[in-house]
Structure formats: C-alpha cells, structure tokens
Amino acid sequence: MSLPPEAKWKWFMDKEPITIEGLEKLKSELEILKNIERPKIVAAIAEARSHGDLKENAEYHAAKEQQAKIEGRVLSINDIIARANVIDVTKIDNEGKIIFGSTVSVKDLELGNKIKYKLVGQDEADISKNLIYFKSPIGRGLVGKNKGDLISINTPSGEKNFEILDVEYI
C-alpha cells in the first residue's frame, strides 16, 4: 500500500532530525531519569507520606511536583526518540554545502571574531557550546551555503554579517 504524497510529507515533518551524539545523550538522560531519579522520588514520596496529613505536607507536594517534572521529561524524551531521524553527517554526500549536522567556521564581519557552530536538532541546541538549532535564524541562514560565501542574517539582536571560513562533516 502506497501513502498519498501529503501523508508521506506529514510523516517526514513528524520526524525530528538529530545527530548520533544527540540521540546518545537523550538515551543516557532517559536511563538516569528512569533508573536513578524516578526511584529517588518514589522513596521521597513514601517518606513524606509517612509524616501524616498530606494536605499540609510541603515535602509531599514538592516530591509530587518533582515526580511530575520527571515523568514529563521521560515522556518528552520517549517522544523525541520515537520521532528521531538520526543523521550521520559523515555518511551523507554533502558536496561542500552546509547541512544539518555540519560544523561551520564563520567570521563575524562586524566584530572580526571567528566562531565555530554545529547545526543540530532542537533538543541538542546549546548556544554556550555553539550547538545551534538548524531552524534558528543563524541556522537557517547558514543551511545551503558554501565555504567562502558572505552572508547576512537577520537575528533578534539585529543583522549579522558573516564570511563562511570552513565547513566540516565530523
């Protein structure tokens, strides 16, 4: 049975691109939540229950709130893993273009400093580590460009101008 084109597109759009490293990090976080954090919070709830009246038991309510956060994160990670489209940039015929998962060295033409970004999925993004979401303003501005290109990107903090110094697939 063949899917109609719109159904195929919906399937593709439901997939979440993620790097191999990002998927491993999520799996590790999930294991910690399930095997360490969840048992700790169950024990904390049991301890708080033993103190009596639950209506005015701040420890119980705090533990239940923490449990809800943990369970919410477990559900979120499971959803991301289920929708994951793992992209190994080293195995893609990239033709020198900036694509999801590539590492890009740029020069900020206003400030003169050099920055190295890796384009990643939403859950992997961490600007402090120069891991940027590929759909962010800078990510969108970089995708499809080549080494040597001069680009101008509109960001929330204003227009940024870059020269692409290098593109790596590591």
Short mmCIF file of C-alpha atoms in Angstrom, two decimals:
data_model
loop_
_atom_site.label_atom_id
_atom_site.label_comp_id
_atom_site.label_asym_id
_atom_site.label_seq_id
_atom_site.Cartn_x
_atom_site.Cartn_y
_atom_site.Cartn_z
CA MET A 1 0.00 0.00 0.00
CA SER A 2 1.39 3.37 -1.01
CA LEU A 3 0.82 6.52 1.00
CA PRO A 4 -0.58 9.60 -0.73
CA PRO A 5 2.00 12.42 -1.14
CA GLU A 6 0.53 14.55 1.68
CA ALA A 7 0.74 11.59 4.10
CA LYS A 8 4.38 11.00 3.17
CA TRP A 9 5.13 14.69 3.76
CA LYS A 10 3.37 14.57 7.16
CA TRP A 11 5.46 11.53 8.14
CA PHE A 12 8.63 13.39 7.17
CA MET A 13 7.56 16.53 9.04
CA ASP A 14 6.80 14.48 12.18
CA LYS A 15 10.35 13.18 12.18
CA GLU A 16 12.85 15.11 14.28
CA PRO A 17 16.38 15.31 12.89
CA ILE A 18 19.01 14.52 15.49
CA THR A 19 22.72 13.80 15.45
CA ILE A 20 24.12 10.49 16.69
CA GLU A 21 25.64 12.30 19.69
CA GLY A 22 22.32 13.98 20.47
CA LEU A 23 20.45 10.68 20.42
CA GLU A 24 23.03 9.05 22.71
CA LYS A 25 22.79 11.99 25.12
CA LEU A 26 18.99 11.67 25.22
CA LYS A 27 19.18 7.92 25.81
CA SER A 28 21.64 8.50 28.65
CA GLU A 29 19.39 11.14 30.23
CA LEU A 30 16.42 8.77 29.92
CA GLU A 31 18.32 5.98 31.68
CA ILE A 32 19.29 8.33 34.53
CA LEU A 33 15.70 9.54 34.91
CA LYS A 34 14.27 6.01 34.89
CA ASN A 35 16.89 4.21 36.96
CA ILE A 36 18.11 6.88 39.39
CA GLU A 37 15.80 9.90 39.61
CA ARG A 38 12.48 8.01 39.47
CA PRO A 39 13.35 5.60 42.33
CA LYS A 40 14.68 8.52 44.42
CA ILE A 41 11.43 10.46 44.04
CA VAL A 42 9.30 7.40 44.80
CA ALA A 43 11.26 6.97 48.03
CA ALA A 44 10.86 10.68 48.84
CA ILE A 45 7.09 10.45 48.32
CA ALA A 46 6.89 7.37 50.55
CA GLU A 47 8.91 9.16 53.24
CA ALA A 48 6.71 12.26 53.03
CA ARG A 49 3.54 10.13 53.24
CA SER A 50 4.80 8.58 56.45
CA HIS A 51 4.73 12.03 58.06
CA GLY A 52 0.94 12.06 58.14
CA ASP A 53 -1.55 14.64 56.85
CA LEU A 54 -0.92 15.10 53.14
CA LYS A 55 -2.93 18.34 52.83
CA GLU A 56 -0.35 20.38 54.72
CA ASN A 57 2.70 18.29 53.93
CA ALA A 58 5.04 20.54 51.92
CA GLU A 59 7.59 17.74 51.42
CA TYR A 60 4.92 15.52 49.87
CA HIS A 61 3.71 18.25 47.50
CA ALA A 62 7.27 19.16 46.49
CA ALA A 63 8.07 15.49 45.81
CA LYS A 64 4.89 15.04 43.76
CA GLU A 65 5.75 18.17 41.76
CA GLN A 66 9.25 16.82 41.12
CA GLN A 67 7.75 13.47 40.09
CA ALA A 68 5.51 15.24 37.56
CA LYS A 69 8.55 17.04 36.09
CA ILE A 70 10.49 13.78 35.80
CA GLU A 71 7.58 11.93 34.22
CA GLY A 72 7.00 14.82 31.81
CA ARG A 73 10.64 14.76 30.74
CA VAL A 74 10.55 10.95 30.33
CA LEU A 75 7.52 11.29 28.05
CA SER A 76 9.18 14.09 26.11
CA ILE A 77 12.41 12.12 25.58
CA ASN A 78 10.46 9.00 24.56
CA ASP A 79 8.55 11.09 22.01
CA ILE A 80 11.74 12.60 20.59
CA ILE A 81 13.40 9.18 20.34
CA ALA A 82 10.30 7.72 18.65
CA ARG A 83 10.32 10.54 16.06
CA ALA A 84 14.11 10.67 15.72
CA ASN A 85 15.59 10.77 12.26
CA VAL A 86 19.24 10.11 13.08
CA ILE A 87 21.50 11.88 10.63
CA ASP A 88 25.13 10.83 10.37
CA VAL A 89 26.67 13.74 8.52
CA THR A 90 29.82 11.71 7.78
CA LYS A 91 27.78 9.35 5.56
CA ILE A 92 25.95 11.97 3.51
CA ASP A 93 27.07 13.12 0.07
CA ASN A 94 27.32 16.76 1.10
CA GLU A 95 29.04 18.42 -1.88
CA GLY A 96 30.59 21.08 0.37
CA LYS A 97 27.26 22.65 1.36
CA ILE A 98 26.24 23.44 4.91
CA ILE A 99 23.71 20.85 6.00
CA PHE A 100 22.18 19.57 9.24
CA GLY A 101 24.97 18.20 11.43
CA SER A 102 27.80 20.07 9.74
CA THR A 103 30.26 22.17 11.70
CA VAL A 104 30.73 25.64 10.28
CA SER A 105 33.50 28.13 10.99
CA VAL A 106 32.44 31.71 10.34
CA LYS A 107 33.95 35.14 10.79
CA ASP A 108 31.71 37.84 12.23
CA LEU A 109 32.45 40.71 9.84
CA GLU A 110 31.47 43.44 12.34
CA LEU A 111 33.41 42.14 15.32
CA GLY A 112 36.16 40.30 13.44
CA ASN A 113 35.95 37.24 15.70
CA LYS A 114 35.78 33.66 14.48
CA ILE A 115 33.04 31.34 15.67
CA LYS A 116 32.50 27.63 15.08
CA TYR A 117 28.89 26.39 15.08
CA LYS A 118 27.45 22.91 14.74
CA LEU A 119 23.93 22.71 13.31
CA VAL A 120 21.86 20.35 15.45
CA GLY A 121 18.31 19.40 16.38
CA GLN A 122 16.14 21.39 18.74
CA ASP A 123 16.74 19.27 21.84
CA GLU A 124 20.52 19.28 21.29
CA ALA A 125 20.88 23.04 20.87
CA ASP A 126 23.10 24.74 23.46
CA ILE A 127 24.46 28.15 22.47
CA SER A 128 27.05 28.02 25.27
CA LYS A 129 28.61 25.09 23.38
CA ASN A 130 27.99 26.67 19.95
CA LEU A 131 25.43 23.98 19.13
CA ILE A 132 22.72 25.87 17.27
CA TYR A 133 19.29 24.72 16.18
CA PHE A 134 19.26 24.36 12.42
CA LYS A 135 15.93 26.24 12.26
CA SER A 136 17.19 29.17 14.35
CA PRO A 137 17.81 32.42 12.44
CA ILE A 138 21.56 31.75 12.15
CA GLY A 139 21.00 28.05 11.39
CA ARG A 140 18.51 28.85 8.61
CA GLY A 141 20.88 31.49 7.26
CA LEU A 142 23.76 29.00 7.07
CA VAL A 143 21.99 25.95 5.59
CA GLY A 144 22.71 25.53 1.91
CA LYS A 145 25.64 27.95 1.83
CA ASN A 146 29.27 27.10 0.95
CA LYS A 147 32.76 27.88 2.16
CA GLY A 148 33.74 31.41 1.10
CA ASP A 149 30.17 32.74 0.95
CA LEU A 150 29.39 36.12 2.51
CA ILE A 151 26.00 36.09 4.19
CA SER A 152 23.75 38.49 6.02
CA ILE A 153 21.35 37.08 8.62
CA ASN A 154 18.55 38.87 10.44
CA THR A 155 18.66 37.82 14.09
CA PRO A 156 16.64 39.03 17.10
CA SER A 157 19.63 41.23 18.02
CA GLY A 158 19.86 42.74 14.54
CA GLU A 159 21.54 42.00 11.25
CA LYS A 160 24.72 39.91 11.39
CA ASN A 161 27.19 39.55 8.55
CA PHE A 162 29.42 36.52 8.27
CA GLU A 163 32.02 35.03 5.99
CA ILE A 164 31.95 31.23 5.90
CA LEU A 165 35.53 30.10 6.51
CA ASP A 166 35.11 26.33 6.60
CA VAL A 167 32.53 23.54 6.53
CA GLU A 168 33.29 20.22 8.24
CA TYR A 169 31.37 16.97 8.36
CA ILE A 170 32.59 15.44 11.62
#
